[in-house]
Structure formats: structure tokens, C-alpha cells
Amino acid sequence: DIQMTQSPSSLSASVGDSVAIACRASQTIRTYLNWFQHKPGKAPKLLIFAASSLQSGVPSRFSGSGSGTDFTLTISSLQPEDFATYYCQQSYTTPRTFGQGTKVEIK
Amino acid sequence: QVTLRESGPALVKPTQTLTLTCTFSGFSLSTSGMCVSWIRQAPGKALEWLARIDWDDDKHYSTSLKTRLTISKDTSKNQVVLTMTNMDPVDTATYYCAREVVTFLDYWGQGTLVTVSA
């Protein structure tokens, strides 16, 4: 199975800050990388697919980059509604695998 | 409008078999490229991908759970069923179904909490 490793596991930031979350795959996944936002009691929400494509309806402050094994999710100018846990997921092959998550908390 | 909804028992006993149903609308699982996946999240843990069934009835399973999982579909009813045998308290989790199309999970159900306890 392809292992997905995110860093950091958690971070504290203030409204208006820019944050970056890293995701590394254990082997190349080309650009088959998706990012999800998950809030307690809610369904996960797709933010970015194919490493850098913004899902319809997602604010442009979210962006993704990377290819091969290293990827980044960037949130520019954090908003109160952005405090959540973020997951990367590879869709290069099955079984699909998720990273362990990065919790973004309010400083 | 695409929607998915999970249903099943809220409580199961250890060693029992869990059966969950995902009922969806707004798409057909007979359309080429359409898939439905199951994902779970145990309390305080990360999302864990479990299984996927494809429009052509191809099936894919988590490596660690594949001996316990079976996924099936009823295209006429717009349903996907997941069974998990030999349930254990560590299987306590919120179980989600989601549509996968063109390699990404774009629509998710709200999830159903399953507790495993005697």
C-alpha cells in the first residue's frame, strides 16, 4: 500500500495567517493527490483534486501544489471557518490511502 | 443533485456482522466511471478507506480488512451494501459512503456512527 505522511500533525494560527500543510507519498503518485477538509460532525469536503485543481465552490484562498511524492496545501489568509482537520489522499491506485490528518487550530 | 445516505445499526455486539447500506441519488452506478466507496473514522483517529465498488462491478478492498469486508451493489435500487464480519470494539467508528468519479471523492454522506459493545 502507498503510505501518506502529513506534516505537521497540528498547527496553531491566527485569522489572516497563511499556512502550509505538507503531504508525502511513499512512492510516486504523479498528481493523483486530493485534499479534504473535515469538521466534527460533518462529512469531509473535497477541496483540491489532482494535486492543484480547485473543487467547484471552494474559495480561492485554498491552493495545492506538487507532484511525484511531495505535495502542499496552502491556505492564504485563514478565515474562522477554516479551522478544521485537513487530510491528503492518494488516488493513484487502490487501496486508496489517507494521510493521518493535520488539525488547524486557533491561536 | 447528488446525495448519499448511510443506514444501518447504531449498535452491534462483538463478533457480529455489520451490514451498512448506502442509498444514493443524482447519479447511476451503471454509468461508466462511477464508483462508490466506504470510509470510516474511529474516534480521535484519521479517515480510513475501506472499500470501493465500480460501475462494472469491480471491487477493491483495504489490505488490512479485506478478509472481513464484502461490498455489493443493487443498481436498480441505487444502493451499495458493505458487510464487515467479526466486529470488534476497535471497529467503533463513523462510517461514510462517498461517490468517486475521475479519481476523487466528490460527494459524501453525513455518516453513521456504529458502536461495537456487548
PDB file of C-alpha atoms in Angstrom, chain A residues 1 32 34 36 38-39 41-46 49-50 55 87 89 91 94-101, chain B residues 37 39 41 45-49 52 60-64 96 100 102-111:
ATOM      1  CA  ASP A   1       0.000   0.000   0.000  1.00  0.00           C
ATOM      2  CA  TYR A  32      -3.165  11.766  -8.074  1.00  0.00           C
ATOM      3  CA  ASN A  34      -6.614  15.074  -3.216  1.00  0.00           C
ATOM      4  CA  PHE A  36     -10.150  17.223   2.144  1.00  0.00           C
ATOM      5  CA  HIS A  38     -13.138  17.740   7.846  1.00  0.00           C
ATOM      6  CA  LYS A  39     -15.057  19.360  10.663  1.00  0.00           C
ATOM      7  CA  GLY A  41     -19.960  16.023  12.930  1.00  0.00           C
ATOM      8  CA  LYS A  42     -19.779  16.903   9.240  1.00  0.00           C
ATOM      9  CA  ALA A  43     -18.934  14.998   6.096  1.00  0.00           C
ATOM     10  CA  PRO A  44     -15.429  15.546   4.734  1.00  0.00           C
ATOM     11  CA  LYS A  45     -15.328  18.144   1.977  1.00  0.00           C
ATOM     12  CA  LEU A  46     -13.210  17.894  -1.172  1.00  0.00           C
ATOM     13  CA  PHE A  49      -8.211  17.263  -6.642  1.00  0.00           C
ATOM     14  CA  ALA A  50      -5.415  16.199  -8.954  1.00  0.00           C
ATOM     15  CA  GLN A  55     -13.091  21.925  -6.495  1.00  0.00           C
ATOM     16  CA  TYR A  87      -6.391  15.201   5.010  1.00  0.00           C
ATOM     17  CA  GLN A  89      -5.466  11.157  -0.022  1.00  0.00           C
ATOM     18  CA  SER A  91      -5.931   8.178  -5.795  1.00  0.00           C
ATOM     19  CA  THR A  94      -6.202   1.057  -4.810  1.00  0.00           C
ATOM     20  CA  PRO A  95      -6.376   0.638  -1.953  1.00  0.00           C
ATOM     21  CA  ARG A  96      -6.783   4.361  -1.570  1.00  0.00           C
ATOM     22  CA  THR A  97      -4.968   5.776   1.453  1.00  0.00           C
ATOM     23  CA  PHE A  98      -5.267   8.927   3.552  1.00  0.00           C
ATOM     24  CA  GLY A  99      -2.689  10.857   5.497  1.00  0.00           C
ATOM     25  CA  GLN A 100      -3.031  10.975   9.263  1.00  0.00           C
ATOM     26  CA  GLY A 101      -4.517  14.472   9.195  1.00  0.00           C
TER      27      GLY A 101
ATOM     28  CA  SER B  37     -16.538   3.969  -1.655  1.00  0.00           C
ATOM     29  CA  ILE B  39     -14.575   5.294   4.517  1.00  0.00           C
ATOM     30  CA  GLN B  41     -13.273   7.398  11.139  1.00  0.00           C
ATOM     31  CA  LYS B  45      -8.397   8.811  14.529  1.00  0.00           C
ATOM     32  CA  ALA B  46      -7.805   9.596  10.892  1.00  0.00           C
ATOM     33  CA  LEU B  47     -10.017   8.779   7.941  1.00  0.00           C
ATOM     34  CA  GLU B  48      -9.588   5.186   6.818  1.00  0.00           C
ATOM     35  CA  TRP B  49     -10.557   3.993   3.337  1.00  0.00           C
ATOM     36  CA  ARG B  52     -14.924   0.629  -3.373  1.00  0.00           C
ATOM     37  CA  HIS B  60     -11.446  -3.056  -4.208  1.00  0.00           C
ATOM     38  CA  TYR B  61     -10.684  -3.544  -0.507  1.00  0.00           C
ATOM     39  CA  SER B  62      -8.453  -2.257   2.251  1.00  0.00           C
ATOM     40  CA  THR B  63      -5.486  -4.588   2.547  1.00  0.00           C
ATOM     41  CA  SER B  64      -5.792  -4.894   6.314  1.00  0.00           C
ATOM     42  CA  TYR B  96     -19.233   7.206   5.439  1.00  0.00           C
ATOM     43  CA  GLU B 100     -15.777   8.543  -6.514  1.00  0.00           C
ATOM     44  CA  VAL B 102     -12.471  10.522 -12.106  1.00  0.00           C
ATOM     45  CA  THR B 103     -10.319   9.524  -9.097  1.00  0.00           C
ATOM     46  CA  PHE B 104     -11.738  11.823  -6.450  1.00  0.00           C
ATOM     47  CA  LEU B 105     -14.425  11.555  -3.777  1.00  0.00           C
ATOM     48  CA  ASP B 106     -16.672  14.477  -4.587  1.00  0.00           C
ATOM     49  CA  TYR B 107     -19.870  13.762  -2.658  1.00  0.00           C
ATOM     50  CA  TRP B 108     -20.131  12.214   0.785  1.00  0.00           C
ATOM     51  CA  GLY B 109     -22.934  11.085   3.039  1.00  0.00           C
ATOM     52  CA  GLN B 110     -23.264  12.537   6.522  1.00  0.00           C
ATOM     53  CA  GLY B 111     -22.009   9.339   8.091  1.00  0.00           C
TER      54      GLY B 111
END
